[in-house]
Amino acid sequence: QVQLVESGGGLVQAGGSLRLSCTASGRTFSRNGMGWFRQAPGKTREFVASIDWNGSTTGYANSVKGRFTISRDNAQMYLQMTSLKPEDTAVYYCAQAIGLGYYSALDQYRYWGQGTQVTVSS
């Protein structure tokens, strides 16, 4: 079993930055891909970014490409968010993939955190 805990969310003005962290406990996640997803009120959960098991390959949603950066080390994963926009407002979730690679589909992920709120004011 893996437990994932997100942190670093908060309220920020448009154009600002935040860094989210995801800490894993239980079984190690060093041999699994990881990802960030988000869910805004009234919308379905959507892919944000993903990273493979050793951090060598990453993928991003078009809406965040060039503004967000995903990274990982040991038992933590990060999402550096810059140039934030009001439409980035959502609950952000980290997830551990079933496989080694980087994936954008929700069904490729087995374990999920509880989420951290990010609110971007205009």
MMTF fields as JSON, N, C-alpha, C and O atoms, coordinates in Angstrom:
{
  "mmtfVersion": "1.0.0",
  "mmtfProducer": "UNKNOWN",
  "numBonds": 487,
  "numAtoms": 488,
  "numGroups": 122,
  "numChains": 1,
  "numModels": 1,
  "chainsPerModel": [1],
  "groupsPerChain": [122],
  "chainIdList": ["A"],
  "bondAtomList": [4, 2, 8, 6, 12, 10, 16, 14, 20, 18, 24, 22, 28, 26, 32, 30, 36, 34, 40, 38, 44, 42, 48, 46, 52, 50, 56, 54, 60, 58, 64, 62, 68, 66, 72, 70, 76, 74, 80, 78, 84, 82, 88, 86, 92, 90, 96, 94, 100, 98, 104, 102, 108, 106, 112, 110, 116, 114, 120, 118, 124, 122, 128, 126, 132, 130, 136, 134, 140, 138, 144, 142, 148, 146, 152, 150, 156, 154, 160, 158, 164, 162, 168, 166, 172, 170, 176, 174, 180, 178, 184, 182, 188, 186, 192, 190, 196, 194, 200, 198, 204, 202, 208, 206, 212, 210, 216, 214, 220, 218, 224, 222, 228, 226, 232, 230, 236, 234, 240, 238, 244, 242, 248, 246, 252, 250, 256, 254, 260, 258, 264, 262, 268, 266, 272, 270, 276, 274, 280, 278, 284, 282, 288, 286, 292, 290, 296, 294, 300, 298, 304, 302, 308, 306, 312, 310, 316, 314, 320, 318, 324, 322, 328, 326, 332, 330, 336, 334, 340, 338, 344, 342, 348, 346, 352, 350, 356, 354, 360, 358, 364, 362, 368, 366, 372, 370, 376, 374, 380, 378, 384, 382, 388, 386, 392, 390, 396, 394, 400, 398, 404, 402, 408, 406, 412, 410, 416, 414, 420, 418, 424, 422, 428, 426, 432, 430, 436, 434, 440, 438, 444, 442, 448, 446, 452, 450, 456, 454, 460, 458, 464, 462, 468, 466, 472, 470, 476, 474, 480, 478, 484, 482],
  "bondOrderList": [1, 1, 1, 1, 1, 1, 1, 1, 1, 1, 1, 1, 1, 1, 1, 1, 1, 1, 1, 1, 1, 1, 1, 1, 1, 1, 1, 1, 1, 1, 1, 1, 1, 1, 1, 1, 1, 1, 1, 1, 1, 1, 1, 1, 1, 1, 1, 1, 1, 1, 1, 1, 1, 1, 1, 1, 1, 1, 1, 1, 1, 1, 1, 1, 1, 1, 1, 1, 1, 1, 1, 1, 1, 1, 1, 1, 1, 1, 1, 1, 1, 1, 1, 1, 1, 1, 1, 1, 1, 1, 1, 1, 1, 1, 1, 1, 1, 1, 1, 1, 1, 1, 1, 1, 1, 1, 1, 1, 1, 1, 1, 1, 1, 1, 1, 1, 1, 1, 1, 1, 1],
  "groupList": [{"groupName": "GLN", "atomNameList": ["N", "CA", "C", "O"], "elementList": ["N", "C", "C", "O"], "formalChargeList": [0, 0, 0, 0], "bondAtomList": [1, 0, 2, 1, 3, 2], "bondOrderList": [1, 1, 2], "singleLetterCode": "Q", "chemCompType": "L-PEPTIDE LINKING"}, {"groupName": "VAL", "atomNameList": ["N", "CA", "C", "O"], "elementList": ["N", "C", "C", "O"], "formalChargeList": [0, 0, 0, 0], "bondAtomList": [1, 0, 2, 1, 3, 2], "bondOrderList": [1, 1, 2], "singleLetterCode": "V", "chemCompType": "L-PEPTIDE LINKING"}, {"groupName": "LEU", "atomNameList": ["N", "CA", "C", "O"], "elementList": ["N", "C", "C", "O"], "formalChargeList": [0, 0, 0, 0], "bondAtomList": [1, 0, 2, 1, 3, 2], "bondOrderList": [1, 1, 2], "singleLetterCode": "L", "chemCompType": "L-PEPTIDE LINKING"}, {"groupName": "GLU", "atomNameList": ["N", "CA", "C", "O"], "elementList": ["N", "C", "C", "O"], "formalChargeList": [0, 0, 0, 0], "bondAtomList": [1, 0, 2, 1, 3, 2], "bondOrderList": [1, 1, 2], "singleLetterCode": "E", "chemCompType": "L-PEPTIDE LINKING"}, {"groupName": "SER", "atomNameList": ["N", "CA", "C", "O"], "elementList": ["N", "C", "C", "O"], "formalChargeList": [0, 0, 0, 0], "bondAtomList": [1, 0, 2, 1, 3, 2], "bondOrderList": [1, 1, 2], "singleLetterCode": "S", "chemCompType": "L-PEPTIDE LINKING"}, {"groupName": "GLY", "atomNameList": ["N", "CA", "C", "O"], "elementList": ["N", "C", "C", "O"], "formalChargeList": [0, 0, 0, 0], "bondAtomList": [1, 0, 2, 1, 3, 2], "bondOrderList": [1, 1, 2], "singleLetterCode": "G", "chemCompType": "PEPTIDE LINKING"}, {"groupName": "ALA", "atomNameList": ["N", "CA", "C", "O"], "elementList": ["N", "C", "C", "O"], "formalChargeList": [0, 0, 0, 0], "bondAtomList": [1, 0, 2, 1, 3, 2], "bondOrderList": [1, 1, 2], "singleLetterCode": "A", "chemCompType": "L-PEPTIDE LINKING"}, {"groupName": "ARG", "atomNameList": ["N", "CA", "C", "O"], "elementList": ["N", "C", "C", "O"], "formalChargeList": [0, 0, 0, 0], "bondAtomList": [1, 0, 2, 1, 3, 2], "bondOrderList": [1, 1, 2], "singleLetterCode": "R", "chemCompType": "L-PEPTIDE LINKING"}, {"groupName": "CYS", "atomNameList": ["N", "CA", "C", "O"], "elementList": ["N", "C", "C", "O"], "formalChargeList": [0, 0, 0, 0], "bondAtomList": [1, 0, 2, 1, 3, 2], "bondOrderList": [1, 1, 2], "singleLetterCode": "C", "chemCompType": "L-PEPTIDE LINKING"}, {"groupName": "THR", "atomNameList": ["N", "CA", "C", "O"], "elementList": ["N", "C", "C", "O"], "formalChargeList": [0, 0, 0, 0], "bondAtomList": [1, 0, 2, 1, 3, 2], "bondOrderList": [1, 1, 2], "singleLetterCode": "T", "chemCompType": "L-PEPTIDE LINKING"}, {"groupName": "PHE", "atomNameList": ["N", "CA", "C", "O"], "elementList": ["N", "C", "C", "O"], "formalChargeList": [0, 0, 0, 0], "bondAtomList": [1, 0, 2, 1, 3, 2], "bondOrderList": [1, 1, 2], "singleLetterCode": "F", "chemCompType": "L-PEPTIDE LINKING"}, {"groupName": "ASN", "atomNameList": ["N", "CA", "C", "O"], "elementList": ["N", "C", "C", "O"], "formalChargeList": [0, 0, 0, 0], "bondAtomList": [1, 0, 2, 1, 3, 2], "bondOrderList": [1, 1, 2], "singleLetterCode": "N", "chemCompType": "L-PEPTIDE LINKING"}, {"groupName": "MET", "atomNameList": ["N", "CA", "C", "O"], "elementList": ["N", "C", "C", "O"], "formalChargeList": [0, 0, 0, 0], "bondAtomList": [1, 0, 2, 1, 3, 2], "bondOrderList": [1, 1, 2], "singleLetterCode": "M", "chemCompType": "L-PEPTIDE LINKING"}, {"groupName": "TRP", "atomNameList": ["N", "CA", "C", "O"], "elementList": ["N", "C", "C", "O"], "formalChargeList": [0, 0, 0, 0], "bondAtomList": [1, 0, 2, 1, 3, 2], "bondOrderList": [1, 1, 2], "singleLetterCode": "W", "chemCompType": "L-PEPTIDE LINKING"}, {"groupName": "PRO", "atomNameList": ["N", "CA", "C", "O"], "elementList": ["N", "C", "C", "O"], "formalChargeList": [0, 0, 0, 0], "bondAtomList": [1, 0, 2, 1, 3, 2], "bondOrderList": [1, 1, 2], "singleLetterCode": "P", "chemCompType": "L-PEPTIDE LINKING"}, {"groupName": "LYS", "atomNameList": ["N", "CA", "C", "O"], "elementList": ["N", "C", "C", "O"], "formalChargeList": [0, 0, 0, 0], "bondAtomList": [1, 0, 2, 1, 3, 2], "bondOrderList": [1, 1, 2], "singleLetterCode": "K", "chemCompType": "L-PEPTIDE LINKING"}, {"groupName": "ILE", "atomNameList": ["N", "CA", "C", "O"], "elementList": ["N", "C", "C", "O"], "formalChargeList": [0, 0, 0, 0], "bondAtomList": [1, 0, 2, 1, 3, 2], "bondOrderList": [1, 1, 2], "singleLetterCode": "I", "chemCompType": "L-PEPTIDE LINKING"}, {"groupName": "ASP", "atomNameList": ["N", "CA", "C", "O"], "elementList": ["N", "C", "C", "O"], "formalChargeList": [0, 0, 0, 0], "bondAtomList": [1, 0, 2, 1, 3, 2], "bondOrderList": [1, 1, 2], "singleLetterCode": "D", "chemCompType": "L-PEPTIDE LINKING"}, {"groupName": "TYR", "atomNameList": ["N", "CA", "C", "O"], "elementList": ["N", "C", "C", "O"], "formalChargeList": [0, 0, 0, 0], "bondAtomList": [1, 0, 2, 1, 3, 2], "bondOrderList": [1, 1, 2], "singleLetterCode": "Y", "chemCompType": "L-PEPTIDE LINKING"}],
  "groupTypeList": [0, 1, 0, 2, 1, 3, 4, 5, 5, 5, 2, 1, 0, 6, 5, 5, 4, 2, 7, 2, 4, 8, 9, 6, 4, 5, 7, 9, 10, 4, 7, 11, 5, 12, 5, 13, 10, 7, 0, 6, 14, 5, 15, 9, 7, 3, 10, 1, 6, 4, 16, 17, 13, 11, 5, 4, 9, 9, 5, 18, 6, 11, 4, 1, 15, 5, 7, 10, 9, 16, 4, 7, 17, 11, 6, 0, 12, 18, 2, 0, 12, 9, 4, 2, 15, 14, 3, 17, 9, 6, 1, 18, 18, 8, 6, 0, 6, 16, 5, 2, 5, 18, 18, 4, 6, 2, 17, 0, 18, 7, 18, 13, 5, 0, 5, 9, 0, 1, 9, 1, 4, 4],
  "groupIdList": [1, 2, 3, 4, 5, 6, 7, 8, 9, 10, 11, 12, 13, 14, 15, 16, 17, 18, 19, 20, 21, 22, 23, 24, 25, 26, 27, 28, 29, 30, 31, 32, 33, 34, 35, 36, 37, 38, 39, 40, 41, 42, 43, 44, 45, 46, 47, 48, 49, 50, 51, 52, 53, 54, 55, 56, 57, 58, 59, 60, 61, 62, 63, 64, 65, 66, 67, 68, 69, 70, 71, 72, 73, 74, 75, 76, 77, 78, 79, 80, 81, 82, 83, 84, 85, 86, 87, 88, 89, 90, 91, 92, 93, 94, 95, 96, 97, 98, 99, 100, 101, 102, 103, 104, 105, 106, 107, 108, 109, 110, 111, 112, 113, 114, 115, 116, 117, 118, 119, 120, 121, 122],
  "secStructList": [7, 3, 3, 3, 3, 3, 3, 7, 7, 3, 3, 3, 3, 6, 6, 7, 7, 3, 3, 3, 3, 3, 3, 3, 3, 3, 1, 7, 7, 6, 6, 1, 7, 3, 3, 3, 3, 3, 3, 7, 6, 6, 1, 7, 7, 3, 3, 3, 3, 3, 3, 7, 6, 6, 1, 1, 7, 3, 3, 3, 7, 6, 6, 6, 6, 6, 6, 3, 3, 3, 3, 3, 3, 6, 6, 3, 3, 3, 3, 3, 3, 7, 1, 7, 7, 4, 4, 4, 7, 3, 3, 3, 3, 3, 3, 3, 3, 1, 1, 1, 1, 7, 7, 7, 7, 4, 4, 4, 3, 3, 3, 3, 7, 7, 7, 3, 3, 3, 3, 3, 3, 7],
  "xCoordList": [0.843, 0.0, 0.883, 1.927, 0.478, 1.203, 0.28, -0.887, 0.799, 0.052, 0.731, 1.95, -0.056, 0.445, -0.187, -1.401, 0.64, 0.149, 0.673, 1.882, -0.251, 0.117, 0.216, -0.457, 1.062, 1.184, 1.631, 2.076, 1.505, 1.992, 0.928, 1.233, -0.319, -1.38, -1.659, -1.136, -2.486, -2.828, -3.467, -3.877, -3.548, -4.133, -3.006, -2.103, -3.057, -2.032, -2.682, -3.71, -2.087, -2.6, -2.182, -1.174, -2.962, -2.615, -1.211, -0.836, -0.449, 0.943, 1.921, 3.13, 1.415, 2.265, 2.697, 2.422, 3.39, 3.942, 3.621, 3.431, 3.566, 3.429, 4.221, 4.419, 4.669, 5.337, 4.598, 4.536, 4.044, 3.368, 4.35, 5.253, 4.152, 4.951, 4.035, 2.894, 4.538, 3.816, 4.791, 5.837, 4.43, 5.286, 4.658, 3.47, 5.479, 4.999, 5.474, 6.588, 4.634, 5.014, 4.444, 3.606, 4.903, 4.516, 5.494, 6.698, 5.004, 5.879, 6.511, 5.853, 7.743, 8.434, 7.801, 7.245, 7.887, 7.357, 8.46, 8.221, 9.683, 10.816, 10.751, 11.452, 9.932, 9.852, 8.538, 8.099, 7.91, 6.642, 6.648, 7.274, 5.946, 5.699, 4.775, 4.07, 4.788, 3.956, 3.285, 3.728, 2.221, 1.533, 0.81, 0.535, 0.513, -0.339, -1.617, -1.578, -2.721, -4.014, -4.693, -4.261, -5.754, -6.502, -7.982, -8.381, -8.779, -10.222, -10.802, -10.701, -11.407, -12.072, -13.538, -14.064, -14.203, -15.607, -16.473, -16.418, -17.27, -18.177, -17.534, -18.197, -16.243, -15.53, -14.942, -14.805, -14.599, -13.984, -12.492, -11.897, -11.913, -10.484, -9.696, -10.011, -8.667, -7.909, -6.405, -5.893, -5.736, -4.297, -3.585, -3.987, -2.519, -1.701, -0.277, 0.209, 0.378, 1.764, 2.092, 1.467, 3.091, 3.518, 5.01, 5.626, 5.577, 7.016, 7.278, 6.582, 8.274, 8.534, 9.308, 9.624, 9.606, 10.116, 11.453, 11.713, 12.308, 13.612, 13.732, 14.823, 12.639, 12.647, 13.209, 13.433, 13.446, 14.099, 13.126, 13.533, 11.875, 10.884, 9.653, 9.176, 9.147, 7.977, 6.956, 7.281, 5.725, 4.663, 3.77, 3.603, 3.193, 2.37, 1.101, 1.073, 0.061, -1.126, -0.785, 0.034, -1.416, -1.127, -1.398, -0.72, -2.381, -2.779, -1.726, -1.764, -0.781, 0.223, 1.636, 2.58, 1.8, 3.127, 3.835, 3.266, 5.076, 5.842, 5.665, 6.418, 4.682, 4.441, 4.681, 5.119, 4.397, 4.548, 5.723, 6.019, 6.391, 7.497, 7.344, 7.222, 7.353, 7.265, 8.656, 9.472, 8.928, 10.212, 10.008, 8.952, 11.048, 10.948, 12.339, 13.334, 12.383, 13.599, 13.213, 12.339, 13.853, 13.608, 12.102, 11.428, 11.587, 10.18, 9.311, 8.238, 9.742, 8.933, 8.823, 9.702, 7.727, 7.5, 7.047, 6.447, 7.342, 7.062, 6.365, 6.486, 5.626, 5.068, 5.319, 4.669, 6.257, 6.524, 5.593, 5.612, 4.777, 3.782, 4.103, 4.206, 4.259, 4.546, 3.51, 2.742, 3.494, 2.546, 1.133, 0.433, 0.728, -0.57, -1.717, -1.641, -2.776, -3.959, -5.174, -5.156, -6.215, -7.423, -7.961, -8.512, -7.809, -8.302, -7.475, -7.842, -6.38, -5.607, -6.195, -5.744, -7.181, -7.815, -8.459, -9.28, -8.08, -8.572, -7.984, -7.105, -8.486, -7.817, -6.814, -7.163, -5.583, -4.514, -4.203, -4.037, -4.13, -3.894, -2.601, -2.302, -1.846, -0.736, -1.167, -2.042, -0.549, -0.933, 0.274, 1.195, 0.24, 1.288, 0.769, -0.31, 1.544, 1.135, 1.34, 2.105, 0.643, 0.793, 2.13, 2.775, 2.543, 3.763, 4.924, 4.869, 5.993, 7.222, 7.201, 7.963, 6.325, 6.37, 5.621, 5.274, 5.382, 4.603, 3.309, 3.323, 2.214, 0.901, -0.021, 0.121, -0.971, -1.946, -3.335, -4.193, -3.564, -4.893, -5.056, -4.159, -6.196, -6.456, -6.394, -5.962, -6.811, -6.874, -5.501, -5.395, -4.453, -3.092, -2.512, -1.359, -3.306, -2.834, -3.574, -4.792, -2.819, -3.401, -3.66, -4.712, -2.711, -2.842, -2.97, -2.336, -3.802, -4.081, -3.966, -4.268, -3.523, -3.546, -4.916, -5.833, -5.047, -6.325, -6.506, -7.615, -5.451, -5.562, -5.189, -5.29, -4.755, -4.456, -5.066, -4.96, -5.706, -6.424, -5.455, -4.609, -5.592, -4.873, -5.919, -6.78, -5.838, -6.775, -5.984, -5.113, -6.295, -5.605, -6.613, -7.612, -6.346, -7.254, -6.846, -5.666, -7.842, -7.57, -7.304, -7.059],
  "yCoordList": [-1.188, 0.0, 1.243, 1.264, 2.252, 3.519, 4.633, 4.688, 5.503, 6.695, 7.906, 8.057, 8.753, 9.966, 11.174, 11.22, 12.149, 13.368, 14.576, 14.75, 15.408, 16.623, 17.79, 17.811, 18.746, 19.973, 21.099, 20.866, 22.33, 23.478, 24.295, 25.328, 23.856, 24.626, 25.91, 26.119, 26.76, 28.01, 28.989, 28.638, 30.232, 31.321, 32.184, 32.58, 32.473, 33.27, 34.147, 33.784, 35.297, 36.172, 35.679, 34.989, 36.039, 35.694, 36.198, 37.316, 35.345, 35.663, 35.156, 35.174, 34.705, 34.224, 32.784, 32.162, 32.27, 30.913, 30.143, 30.724, 28.841, 27.925, 26.667, 26.313, 25.998, 24.716, 23.674, 23.764, 22.692, 21.598, 20.457, 20.211, 19.768, 18.589, 17.408, 17.566, 16.234, 14.979, 14.05, 13.69, 13.674, 12.799, 11.422, 11.278, 10.41, 9.038, 8.318, 8.542, 7.466, 6.592, 5.212, 5.035, 4.24, 2.871, 2.282, 2.52, 1.545, 0.98, 2.092, 3.091, 1.942, 2.955, 3.121, 2.173, 4.351, 4.555, 4.733, 5.228, 4.319, 4.593, 3.844, 4.212, 2.805, 2.037, 2.275, 1.429, 3.405, 3.709, 5.122, 6.024, 5.298, 6.646, 7.377, 6.758, 8.691, 9.51, 10.605, 10.936, 11.156, 12.209, 13.186, 12.913, 14.329, 15.341, 15.504, 15.556, 15.581, 15.822, 16.949, 17.306, 17.509, 18.548, 18.432, 17.901, 18.951, 18.931, 20.245, 20.59, 20.967, 22.222, 21.928, 20.896, 22.819, 22.602, 22.381, 23.154, 21.321, 21.036, 20.423, 20.221, 20.123, 19.551, 18.195, 17.854, 17.433, 16.141, 16.327, 17.349, 15.32, 15.363, 15.291, 14.49, 16.136, 16.18, 16.068, 16.426, 15.568, 15.395, 16.745, 17.661, 16.853, 18.059, 17.739, 18.338, 16.79, 16.462, 15.073, 14.582, 14.439, 13.126, 12.958, 13.673, 11.989, 11.769, 10.276, 9.588, 9.773, 8.339, 7.988, 8.858, 6.712, 6.21, 6.819, 6.962, 7.18, 7.736, 9.219, 9.783, 9.844, 11.284, 11.73, 12.925, 10.813, 11.167, 11.668, 12.346, 11.349, 11.726, 12.302, 11.769, 13.394, 14.053, 14.349, 14.38, 14.563, 14.945, 15.983, 15.989, 16.867, 17.952, 18.121, 17.856, 18.569, 19.005, 20.289, 21.085, 20.486, 21.686, 22.963, 23.972, 22.916, 24.11, 24.576, 25.726, 23.701, 24.082, 24.04, 24.427, 23.585, 23.439, 24.793, 25.797, 24.799, 26.031, 26.822, 27.763, 26.46, 27.174, 26.274, 26.746, 24.989, 24.045, 23.116, 22.788, 22.696, 21.751, 20.67, 20.962, 19.424, 18.289, 17.722, 17.682, 17.281, 16.671, 15.699, 15.677, 14.887, 13.927, 13.611, 13.724, 13.211, 12.691, 11.807, 12.165, 10.674, 9.732, 9.519, 8.979, 9.936, 9.664, 10.898, 10.968, 11.871, 13.062, 13.42, 13.122, 14.06, 14.571, 16.021, 16.4, 16.824, 18.248, 18.727, 18.13, 19.832, 20.524, 22.008, 22.642, 22.556, 23.987, 24.668, 24.376, 25.58, 26.254, 27.737, 28.395, 28.257, 29.674, 30.288, 29.577, 31.604, 32.33, 31.79, 31.519, 31.641, 31.037, 31.909, 33.138, 31.238, 31.897, 31.503, 30.454, 32.308, 31.932, 30.562, 29.84, 30.202, 28.901, 27.726, 26.573, 27.994, 26.932, 26.578, 25.628, 27.323, 27.056, 25.676, 25.363, 24.855, 23.475, 22.806, 23.351, 21.624, 20.746, 19.915, 19.304, 19.902, 19.188, 17.888, 17.871, 16.807, 15.478, 14.887, 15.044, 14.216, 13.425, 11.961, 11.535, 11.216, 9.823, 8.999, 9.487, 7.735, 6.794, 5.881, 5.299, 5.765, 4.95, 3.456, 3.056, 2.665, 1.22, 0.809, -0.121, 1.5, 1.147, 2.087, 2.955, 1.901, 2.667, 4.002, 4.915, 4.101, 5.241, 6.455, 6.559, 7.376, 8.566, 8.496, 8.194, 8.769, 8.515, 9.694, 10.415, 9.89, 10.967, 10.455, 11.24, 9.168, 8.605, 8.258, 7.68, 8.61, 8.357, 6.873, 6.507, 6.024, 4.598, 3.934, 2.741, 4.691, 4.178, 4.397, 4.051, 4.965, 5.291, 4.489, 4.321, 3.998, 3.115, 3.831, 3.646, 4.645, 5.293, 6.805, 7.399, 7.404, 8.833, 9.476, 8.856, 10.735, 11.511, 12.126, 11.92, 12.887, 13.515, 14.87, 15.405, 15.422, 16.673, 17.894, 17.888, 18.941, 20.225, 21.321, 21.29, 22.289, 23.34, 24.409, 24.895, 24.761, 25.892, 26.874, 26.518, 28.106, 29.146, 30.319, 30.869, 30.697, 31.81, 32.935, 32.774, 34.064, 35.201, 36.115, 36.244, 36.742, 37.632, 39.054, 39.931],
  "zCoordList": [0.0, 0.0, 0.0, 0.652, -0.71, -0.792, -0.329, -0.719, 0.49, 0.895, 0.272, 0.353, -0.341, -0.985, -0.321, -0.123, 0.02, 0.668, -0.097, -0.256, -0.566, -1.277, -0.291, 0.739, -0.628, 0.156, -0.759, -1.883, -0.259, -1.004, -1.695, -2.292, -1.627, -2.244, -1.473, -0.378, -2.057, -1.382, -2.327, -3.434, -1.875, -2.649, -3.206, -2.47, -4.492, -5.141, -6.193, -6.765, -6.447, -7.49, -8.87, -9.019, -9.859, -11.238, -11.557, -11.205, -12.231, -12.54, -11.509, -11.737, -10.379, -9.304, -9.502, -10.528, -8.477, -8.541, -7.267, -6.198, -7.404, -6.272, -6.589, -7.751, -5.532, -5.704, -4.883, -3.657, -5.561, -4.881, -4.641, -5.441, -3.524, -3.202, -2.972, -2.537, -3.265, -3.011, -2.301, -2.84, -1.094, -0.296, -0.207, 0.083, -0.463, -0.445, 0.807, 1.283, 1.326, 2.429, 2.158, 1.274, 2.926, 2.648, 1.648, 1.739, 0.734, -0.291, -1.112, -1.405, -1.48, -2.258, -3.623, -4.177, -4.177, -5.512, -6.545, -7.646, -6.174, -7.041, -8.36, -9.303, -8.454, -9.691, -10.416, -11.196, -10.171, -10.813, -11.369, -10.812, -12.471, -12.932, -11.973, -11.175, -12.06, -11.186, -12.005, -13.105, -11.458, -12.189, -11.288, -10.12, -11.866, -11.231, -12.056, -13.285, -11.369, -11.983, -11.218, -10.123, -11.79, -11.096, -11.422, -12.458, -10.493, -10.681, -10.197, -9.02, -11.115, -10.787, -10.458, -10.873, -9.718, -9.367, -10.601, -11.558, -10.568, -11.662, -12.889, -13.906, -12.799, -13.946, -13.576, -12.4, -14.606, -14.36, -14.068, -14.409, -13.434, -13.122, -14.428, -15.308, -14.545, -15.784, -15.535, -14.474, -16.537, -16.498, -16.52, -17.236, -15.723, -15.703, -16.19, -17.149, -15.516, -15.854, -15.337, -14.397, -15.967, -15.511, -15.734, -16.525, -15.013, -15.064, -14.93, -14.184, -15.646, -15.58, -14.313, -13.501, -14.16, -12.886, -12.473, -11.278, -13.431, -13.058, -13.371, -13.29, -13.722, -13.943, -15.264, -15.458, -16.184, -17.441, -18.501, -19.444, -18.358, -19.373, -18.691, -17.689, -19.245, -18.679, -19.77, -20.957, -19.343, -20.256, -19.598, -18.378, -20.42, -19.894, -20.72, -21.922, -20.039, -20.751, -21.504, -21.045, -22.66, -23.45, -22.657, -22.848, -21.777, -21.037, -20.039, -19.602, -19.668, -18.671, -19.229, -18.54, -20.449, -21.048, -21.081, -21.507, -20.626, -20.578, -19.301, -19.049, -18.489, -17.224, -16.012, -14.962, -16.156, -15.045, -15.324, -16.473, -14.238, -14.352, -13.293, -12.104, -13.737, -12.829, -12.608, -13.53, -11.379, -11.055, -9.902, -9.271, -9.633, -8.537, -8.016, -8.731, -6.747, -6.153, -4.974, -4.185, -4.856, -3.763, -3.563, -4.441, -2.428, -2.115, -2.272, -1.672, -3.06, -3.265, -4.739, -5.548, -5.049, -6.384, -6.239, -5.233, -7.259, -7.186, -8.447, -9.516, -8.291, -9.438, -9.224, -8.392, -9.973, -9.922, -10.909, -12.105, -10.393, -11.214, -11.274, -10.238, -12.459, -12.649, -13.574, -14.223, -13.629, -14.489, -14.31, -15.286, -13.077, -12.79, -13.288, -13.283, -13.716, -14.254, -13.421, -12.778, -13.416, -12.664, -13.083, -12.253, -14.34, -14.8, -14.28, -14.506, -13.598, -12.947, -11.578, -10.938, -11.137, -9.852, -9.853, -10.715, -8.881, -8.808, -7.575, -6.908, -7.292, -6.34, -7.139, -8.149, -6.68, -7.383, -6.644, -5.424, -7.407, -6.867, -7.425, -8.609, -6.58, -7.094, -7.137, -6.383, -8.016, -8.208, -8.622, -9.276, -8.223, -8.608, -9.713, -9.6, -10.769, -11.903, -11.639, -10.761, -12.413, -12.344, -12.95, -12.467, -14.003, -14.72, -14.475, -13.603, -15.267, -15.13, -15.863, -15.543, -16.841, -17.74, -17.237, -16.061, -18.167, -17.849, -18.647, -19.841, -17.998, -18.567, -18.331, -17.344, -19.242, -19.078, -18.712, -18.31, -18.844, -18.58, -17.109, -16.495, -16.553, -15.133, -14.801, -13.708, -15.708, -15.38, -15.364, -15.08, -15.665, -15.552, -14.154, -13.895, -13.266, -11.933, -10.882, -10.948, -9.91, -8.899, -7.585, -6.973, -7.146, -5.838, -6.023, -6.895, -5.185, -5.267, -3.894, -2.874, -3.885, -2.667, -2.454, -3.25, -1.371, -1.023, -1.689, -1.71, -2.225, -2.947, -2.126, -0.899, -2.815, -2.192, -3.066, -4.292, -2.408, -3.137, -3.63, -2.88, -4.889, -5.475, -5.982, -6.787, -5.508, -5.922, -6.474, -5.799, -7.704, -8.358, -8.547, -9.248, -7.924, -8.016, -9.161, -9.49, -9.755, -10.91, -10.457, -11.285]
}
